[in-house]
Amino acid sequence: FSINLLAYSNPTDSAIESIRSLRTSIHFSMLEAKNNILMISGVSPGIGKSFVSSNLAAVLAQSGKRTLLIDADLRKGYIHDIFNKKHNNLGLSEYLLESVKSADEIVQENADIDNLWFIPRGRTPDNPSELLMKNRFKTLLDDLSGLFDIIVIDTPPILAVTDAAIIGAYSGMNILVTRFEDNSVKEIEISIRRFAQNGIDIN
């Protein structure tokens, strides 16, 4: 397959059925949200956060929603690998660094699933958190939210770095991914508290 998405290669898999159930919950919750931006973070690295983000974006697109997936994990994001884009030198970090002027230069169309676009992370910058705090990131989201039905933002795990707390300030709905028998209740509680300290509710 040209893209490494379970929702594309095996849409009847039980994991994808579960993600469809999540899509339904999100649909009704987003009706009450302040905007159409959905942030997905995780408790710790390696728990499947990007798997959930990318496949959720795919099933949203398959339901007819114009969907944009943004890889905002500027350190270790690999959404470009999922879409088999070998070159990752033009993405969100280049836009935030003002190497490119227009969002049109970083939004990539995906030929395999209708209604699905994505922005790769680009090169790894020296100061990811500071870049995300720039007004340029908020302006980007404001500009793009009018062009899509929903924007899904994949962010780094909250216990590793602060980036997700920065991004959560701009999103209308926030999801925290945890892994059974991998993340402790204590870790989950600390993660939710860390978001709450920044005024962000986990839905």
PDB file of C-alpha atoms in Angstrom:
ATOM      1  CA  PHE A   1       0.000   0.000   0.000  1.00  0.00           C
ATOM      2  CA  SER A   2       1.176   3.515  -0.710  1.00  0.00           C
ATOM      3  CA  ILE A   3       0.185   4.684   2.787  1.00  0.00           C
ATOM      4  CA  ASN A   4       0.715   2.874   6.088  1.00  0.00           C
ATOM      5  CA  LEU A   5      -2.760   3.364   7.536  1.00  0.00           C
ATOM      6  CA  LEU A   6      -4.776   0.488   8.972  1.00  0.00           C
ATOM      7  CA  ALA A   7      -7.992   2.398   8.198  1.00  0.00           C
ATOM      8  CA  TYR A   8      -6.955   2.222   4.535  1.00  0.00           C
ATOM      9  CA  SER A   9      -5.357  -1.237   4.285  1.00  0.00           C
ATOM     10  CA  ASN A  10      -7.788  -3.105   6.573  1.00  0.00           C
ATOM     11  CA  PRO A  11     -10.870  -0.966   7.289  1.00  0.00           C
ATOM     12  CA  THR A  12     -12.753  -3.857   8.968  1.00  0.00           C
ATOM     13  CA  ASP A  13     -10.085  -4.387  11.660  1.00  0.00           C
ATOM     14  CA  SER A  14     -11.511  -4.260  15.201  1.00  0.00           C
ATOM     15  CA  ALA A  15      -9.161  -1.383  16.113  1.00  0.00           C
ATOM     16  CA  ILE A  16     -10.623   0.698  13.281  1.00  0.00           C
ATOM     17  CA  GLU A  17     -14.167  -0.168  14.403  1.00  0.00           C
ATOM     18  CA  SER A  18     -13.206   1.205  17.826  1.00  0.00           C
ATOM     19  CA  ILE A  19     -11.865   4.372  16.221  1.00  0.00           C
ATOM     20  CA  ARG A  20     -15.167   4.735  14.336  1.00  0.00           C
ATOM     21  CA  SER A  21     -16.950   4.662  17.704  1.00  0.00           C
ATOM     22  CA  LEU A  22     -14.573   7.390  18.874  1.00  0.00           C
ATOM     23  CA  ARG A  23     -15.406   9.358  15.712  1.00  0.00           C
ATOM     24  CA  THR A  24     -19.104   9.255  16.648  1.00  0.00           C
ATOM     25  CA  SER A  25     -18.395  10.531  20.178  1.00  0.00           C
ATOM     26  CA  ILE A  26     -16.204  13.296  18.778  1.00  0.00           C
ATOM     27  CA  HIS A  27     -18.908  14.341  16.294  1.00  0.00           C
ATOM     28  CA  PHE A  28     -21.386  15.114  19.090  1.00  0.00           C
ATOM     29  CA  SER A  29     -18.805  16.622  21.447  1.00  0.00           C
ATOM     30  CA  MET A  30     -17.490  18.961  18.742  1.00  0.00           C
ATOM     31  CA  LEU A  31     -20.979  20.457  18.329  1.00  0.00           C
ATOM     32  CA  GLU A  32     -20.410  22.094  21.724  1.00  0.00           C
ATOM     33  CA  ALA A  33     -16.726  22.943  21.182  1.00  0.00           C
ATOM     34  CA  LYS A  34     -15.348  26.463  20.650  1.00  0.00           C
ATOM     35  CA  ASN A  35     -13.826  25.475  17.285  1.00  0.00           C
ATOM     36  CA  ASN A  36     -13.206  22.517  14.969  1.00  0.00           C
ATOM     37  CA  ILE A  37      -9.675  21.775  16.208  1.00  0.00           C
ATOM     38  CA  LEU A  38      -9.033  18.438  17.934  1.00  0.00           C
ATOM     39  CA  MET A  39      -5.773  17.911  19.827  1.00  0.00           C
ATOM     40  CA  ILE A  40      -4.501  14.416  20.524  1.00  0.00           C
ATOM     41  CA  SER A  41      -1.728  13.907  23.055  1.00  0.00           C
ATOM     42  CA  GLY A  42      -0.390  10.939  24.956  1.00  0.00           C
ATOM     43  CA  VAL A  43       0.848  10.232  28.451  1.00  0.00           C
ATOM     44  CA  SER A  44       4.263   8.903  27.419  1.00  0.00           C
ATOM     45  CA  PRO A  45       6.167   7.994  24.229  1.00  0.00           C
ATOM     46  CA  GLY A  46       5.483   4.809  22.261  1.00  0.00           C
ATOM     47  CA  ILE A  47       1.872   4.216  23.301  1.00  0.00           C
ATOM     48  CA  GLY A  48       0.182   4.553  19.895  1.00  0.00           C
ATOM     49  CA  LYS A  49      -0.793   8.217  19.913  1.00  0.00           C
ATOM     50  CA  SER A  50       0.129   8.798  16.264  1.00  0.00           C
ATOM     51  CA  PHE A  51      -1.617   5.555  15.290  1.00  0.00           C
ATOM     52  CA  VAL A  52      -4.824   6.895  16.844  1.00  0.00           C
ATOM     53  CA  SER A  53      -4.371  10.396  15.379  1.00  0.00           C
ATOM     54  CA  SER A  54      -3.694   9.257  11.815  1.00  0.00           C
ATOM     55  CA  ASN A  55      -6.349   6.546  11.670  1.00  0.00           C
ATOM     56  CA  LEU A  56      -8.923   8.805  13.316  1.00  0.00           C
ATOM     57  CA  ALA A  57      -8.178  11.459  10.692  1.00  0.00           C
ATOM     58  CA  ALA A  58      -8.657   8.785   8.010  1.00  0.00           C
ATOM     59  CA  VAL A  59     -12.045   7.596   9.289  1.00  0.00           C
ATOM     60  CA  LEU A  60     -13.192  11.212   9.671  1.00  0.00           C
ATOM     61  CA  ALA A  61     -12.234  11.809   6.029  1.00  0.00           C
ATOM     62  CA  GLN A  62     -13.937   8.594   4.952  1.00  0.00           C
ATOM     63  CA  SER A  63     -17.169   9.871   6.528  1.00  0.00           C
ATOM     64  CA  GLY A  64     -17.067  12.836   4.158  1.00  0.00           C
ATOM     65  CA  LYS A  65     -15.472  15.459   6.410  1.00  0.00           C
ATOM     66  CA  ARG A  66     -12.713  17.618   4.938  1.00  0.00           C
ATOM     67  CA  THR A  67      -9.978  16.634   7.387  1.00  0.00           C
ATOM     68  CA  LEU A  68      -6.526  18.084   8.007  1.00  0.00           C
ATOM     69  CA  LEU A  69      -3.984  16.148  10.076  1.00  0.00           C
ATOM     70  CA  ILE A  70      -1.148  18.265  11.496  1.00  0.00           C
ATOM     71  CA  ASP A  71       2.017  16.667  12.862  1.00  0.00           C
ATOM     72  CA  ALA A  72       2.899  19.077  15.663  1.00  0.00           C
ATOM     73  CA  ASP A  73       5.390  16.704  17.280  1.00  0.00           C
ATOM     74  CA  LEU A  74       8.313  18.771  16.035  1.00  0.00           C
ATOM     75  CA  ARG A  75      10.816  16.515  17.788  1.00  0.00           C
ATOM     76  CA  LYS A  76       9.873  12.946  16.858  1.00  0.00           C
ATOM     77  CA  GLY A  77       6.779  13.148  14.653  1.00  0.00           C
ATOM     78  CA  TYR A  78       6.586  10.575  11.869  1.00  0.00           C
ATOM     79  CA  ILE A  79       3.293  11.318  10.086  1.00  0.00           C
ATOM     80  CA  HIS A  80       5.341  11.799   6.893  1.00  0.00           C
ATOM     81  CA  ASP A  81       6.404   8.136   7.150  1.00  0.00           C
ATOM     82  CA  ILE A  82       2.787   7.008   7.468  1.00  0.00           C
ATOM     83  CA  PHE A  83       2.039   8.764   4.174  1.00  0.00           C
ATOM     84  CA  ASN A  84       5.286   7.469   2.626  1.00  0.00           C
ATOM     85  CA  LYS A  85       6.760  10.919   2.085  1.00  0.00           C
ATOM     86  CA  LYS A  86      10.497  10.261   2.072  1.00  0.00           C
ATOM     87  CA  HIS A  87      11.484  13.926   2.250  1.00  0.00           C
ATOM     88  CA  ASN A  88      10.471  15.734   5.408  1.00  0.00           C
ATOM     89  CA  ASN A  89      12.160  19.080   4.763  1.00  0.00           C
ATOM     90  CA  LEU A  90       9.031  21.142   4.223  1.00  0.00           C
ATOM     91  CA  GLY A  91       6.430  21.237   6.958  1.00  0.00           C
ATOM     92  CA  LEU A  92       5.173  22.921  10.105  1.00  0.00           C
ATOM     93  CA  SER A  93       8.601  23.872  11.455  1.00  0.00           C
ATOM     94  CA  GLU A  94       9.544  25.628   8.188  1.00  0.00           C
ATOM     95  CA  TYR A  95       6.292  27.612   8.351  1.00  0.00           C
ATOM     96  CA  LEU A  96       6.887  28.608  11.990  1.00  0.00           C
ATOM     97  CA  LEU A  97      10.484  29.548  11.185  1.00  0.00           C
ATOM     98  CA  GLU A  98       9.121  31.666   8.314  1.00  0.00           C
ATOM     99  CA  SER A  99      11.179  29.758   5.740  1.00  0.00           C
ATOM    100  CA  VAL A 100       7.912  29.531   3.803  1.00  0.00           C
ATOM    101  CA  LYS A 101       5.326  32.298   3.662  1.00  0.00           C
ATOM    102  CA  SER A 102       2.091  30.506   2.852  1.00  0.00           C
ATOM    103  CA  ALA A 103       0.253  27.551   4.370  1.00  0.00           C
ATOM    104  CA  ASP A 104      -0.378  26.340   0.814  1.00  0.00           C
ATOM    105  CA  GLU A 105       3.284  25.351   0.656  1.00  0.00           C
ATOM    106  CA  ILE A 106       3.058  22.895   3.560  1.00  0.00           C
ATOM    107  CA  VAL A 107      -0.449  21.394   3.253  1.00  0.00           C
ATOM    108  CA  GLN A 108      -0.090  18.127   1.343  1.00  0.00           C
ATOM    109  CA  GLU A 109      -2.869  16.281  -0.430  1.00  0.00           C
ATOM    110  CA  ASN A 110      -3.179  12.551  -0.002  1.00  0.00           C
ATOM    111  CA  ALA A 111      -4.121  10.680  -3.169  1.00  0.00           C
ATOM    112  CA  ASP A 112      -5.383   7.517  -1.475  1.00  0.00           C
ATOM    113  CA  ILE A 113      -8.149   8.794   0.812  1.00  0.00           C
ATOM    114  CA  ASP A 114     -10.546  11.494  -0.340  1.00  0.00           C
ATOM    115  CA  ASN A 115     -11.001  14.507   1.964  1.00  0.00           C
ATOM    116  CA  LEU A 116      -7.723  13.904   3.826  1.00  0.00           C
ATOM    117  CA  TRP A 117      -4.835  16.393   3.849  1.00  0.00           C
ATOM    118  CA  PHE A 118      -1.815  16.590   6.163  1.00  0.00           C
ATOM    119  CA  ILE A 119       1.000  18.845   7.279  1.00  0.00           C
ATOM    120  CA  PRO A 120       4.241  17.007   8.140  1.00  0.00           C
ATOM    121  CA  ARG A 121       6.448  18.281  10.958  1.00  0.00           C
ATOM    122  CA  GLY A 122       9.304  19.305   8.694  1.00  0.00           C
ATOM    123  CA  ARG A 123      12.891  19.398   9.956  1.00  0.00           C
ATOM    124  CA  THR A 124      13.489  19.128  13.707  1.00  0.00           C
ATOM    125  CA  PRO A 125      14.050  22.685  15.010  1.00  0.00           C
ATOM    126  CA  ASP A 126      16.214  23.695  17.982  1.00  0.00           C
ATOM    127  CA  ASN A 127      13.348  25.286  19.928  1.00  0.00           C
ATOM    128  CA  PRO A 128      10.016  23.487  19.284  1.00  0.00           C
ATOM    129  CA  SER A 129       8.151  24.858  22.324  1.00  0.00           C
ATOM    130  CA  GLU A 130       9.121  28.456  21.601  1.00  0.00           C
ATOM    131  CA  LEU A 131       8.076  28.076  17.949  1.00  0.00           C
ATOM    132  CA  LEU A 132       4.641  26.768  18.926  1.00  0.00           C
ATOM    133  CA  MET A 133       4.151  29.716  21.288  1.00  0.00           C
ATOM    134  CA  LYS A 134       4.594  32.178  18.427  1.00  0.00           C
ATOM    135  CA  ASN A 135       1.476  33.945  17.200  1.00  0.00           C
ATOM    136  CA  ARG A 136       2.239  32.527  13.752  1.00  0.00           C
ATOM    137  CA  PHE A 137       1.008  29.084  14.877  1.00  0.00           C
ATOM    138  CA  LYS A 138      -2.313  30.454  16.122  1.00  0.00           C
ATOM    139  CA  THR A 139      -2.701  32.444  12.895  1.00  0.00           C
ATOM    140  CA  LEU A 140      -2.091  29.277  10.882  1.00  0.00           C
ATOM    141  CA  LEU A 141      -4.819  27.412  12.786  1.00  0.00           C
ATOM    142  CA  ASP A 142      -7.237  30.325  12.470  1.00  0.00           C
ATOM    143  CA  ASP A 143      -6.663  30.486   8.720  1.00  0.00           C
ATOM    144  CA  LEU A 144      -6.979  26.743   8.158  1.00  0.00           C
ATOM    145  CA  SER A 145      -9.981  26.084  10.414  1.00  0.00           C
ATOM    146  CA  GLY A 146     -12.244  27.837   7.918  1.00  0.00           C
ATOM    147  CA  LEU A 147     -11.034  25.593   5.086  1.00  0.00           C
ATOM    148  CA  PHE A 148     -11.625  22.235   6.774  1.00  0.00           C
ATOM    149  CA  ASP A 149     -14.460  20.543   8.661  1.00  0.00           C
ATOM    150  CA  ILE A 150     -12.046  19.296  11.304  1.00  0.00           C
ATOM    151  CA  ILE A 151      -8.347  19.684  12.111  1.00  0.00           C
ATOM    152  CA  VAL A 152      -6.619  16.873  14.027  1.00  0.00           C
ATOM    153  CA  ILE A 153      -3.341  17.854  15.695  1.00  0.00           C
ATOM    154  CA  ASP A 154      -0.932  15.123  16.772  1.00  0.00           C
ATOM    155  CA  THR A 155       1.216  16.431  19.647  1.00  0.00           C
ATOM    156  CA  PRO A 156       4.111  15.090  21.754  1.00  0.00           C
ATOM    157  CA  PRO A 157       3.353  13.234  25.014  1.00  0.00           C
ATOM    158  CA  ILE A 158       2.590  15.630  27.856  1.00  0.00           C
ATOM    159  CA  LEU A 159       4.913  14.014  30.425  1.00  0.00           C
ATOM    160  CA  ALA A 160       7.879  14.348  28.054  1.00  0.00           C
ATOM    161  CA  VAL A 161       7.569  18.008  26.982  1.00  0.00           C
ATOM    162  CA  THR A 162       5.247  20.977  27.397  1.00  0.00           C
ATOM    163  CA  ASP A 163       4.243  21.341  23.719  1.00  0.00           C
ATOM    164  CA  ALA A 164       0.811  19.703  24.068  1.00  0.00           C
ATOM    165  CA  ALA A 165      -0.164  22.174  26.806  1.00  0.00           C
ATOM    166  CA  ILE A 166       0.692  25.046  24.454  1.00  0.00           C
ATOM    167  CA  ILE A 167      -1.334  23.578  21.578  1.00  0.00           C
ATOM    168  CA  GLY A 168      -4.270  22.686  23.833  1.00  0.00           C
ATOM    169  CA  ALA A 169      -4.931  26.386  24.373  1.00  0.00           C
ATOM    170  CA  TYR A 170      -5.976  26.650  20.709  1.00  0.00           C
ATOM    171  CA  SER A 171      -8.093  23.501  20.412  1.00  0.00           C
ATOM    172  CA  GLY A 172     -11.803  22.983  20.957  1.00  0.00           C
ATOM    173  CA  MET A 173     -11.464  19.364  22.079  1.00  0.00           C
ATOM    174  CA  ASN A 174      -8.613  17.418  23.656  1.00  0.00           C
ATOM    175  CA  ILE A 175      -7.988  13.678  23.778  1.00  0.00           C
ATOM    176  CA  LEU A 176      -5.377  11.909  25.913  1.00  0.00           C
ATOM    177  CA  VAL A 177      -4.168   8.505  24.705  1.00  0.00           C
ATOM    178  CA  THR A 178      -3.004   5.953  27.279  1.00  0.00           C
ATOM    179  CA  ARG A 179      -1.902   2.347  26.915  1.00  0.00           C
ATOM    180  CA  PHE A 180      -3.305  -0.564  28.921  1.00  0.00           C
ATOM    181  CA  GLU A 181      -0.768  -2.042  31.358  1.00  0.00           C
ATOM    182  CA  ASP A 182       1.800   0.498  30.196  1.00  0.00           C
ATOM    183  CA  ASN A 183       0.642   3.764  31.758  1.00  0.00           C
ATOM    184  CA  SER A 184      -0.091   3.821  35.479  1.00  0.00           C
ATOM    185  CA  VAL A 185      -3.103   5.565  36.995  1.00  0.00           C
ATOM    186  CA  LYS A 186      -0.623   7.936  38.658  1.00  0.00           C
ATOM    187  CA  GLU A 187       0.893   8.905  35.287  1.00  0.00           C
ATOM    188  CA  ILE A 188      -2.558   9.553  33.859  1.00  0.00           C
ATOM    189  CA  GLU A 189      -3.541  11.695  36.856  1.00  0.00           C
ATOM    190  CA  ILE A 190      -0.331  13.740  36.580  1.00  0.00           C
ATOM    191  CA  SER A 191      -0.923  14.210  32.836  1.00  0.00           C
ATOM    192  CA  ILE A 192      -4.482  15.472  33.340  1.00  0.00           C
ATOM    193  CA  ARG A 193      -3.285  17.766  36.158  1.00  0.00           C
ATOM    194  CA  ARG A 194      -0.541  19.187  33.946  1.00  0.00           C
ATOM    195  CA  PHE A 195      -3.129  20.110  31.312  1.00  0.00           C
ATOM    196  CA  ALA A 196      -5.458  21.533  33.979  1.00  0.00           C
ATOM    197  CA  GLN A 197      -2.668  23.785  35.287  1.00  0.00           C
ATOM    198  CA  ASN A 198      -2.680  25.377  31.826  1.00  0.00           C
ATOM    199  CA  GLY A 199      -6.474  25.739  31.780  1.00  0.00           C
ATOM    200  CA  ILE A 200      -7.018  22.799  29.433  1.00  0.00           C
ATOM    201  CA  ASP A 201      -9.721  20.177  29.973  1.00  0.00           C
ATOM    202  CA  ILE A 202      -9.220  16.645  28.681  1.00  0.00           C
ATOM    203  CA  ASN A 203     -12.412  15.466  27.062  1.00  0.00           C
TER     204      ASN A 203
END
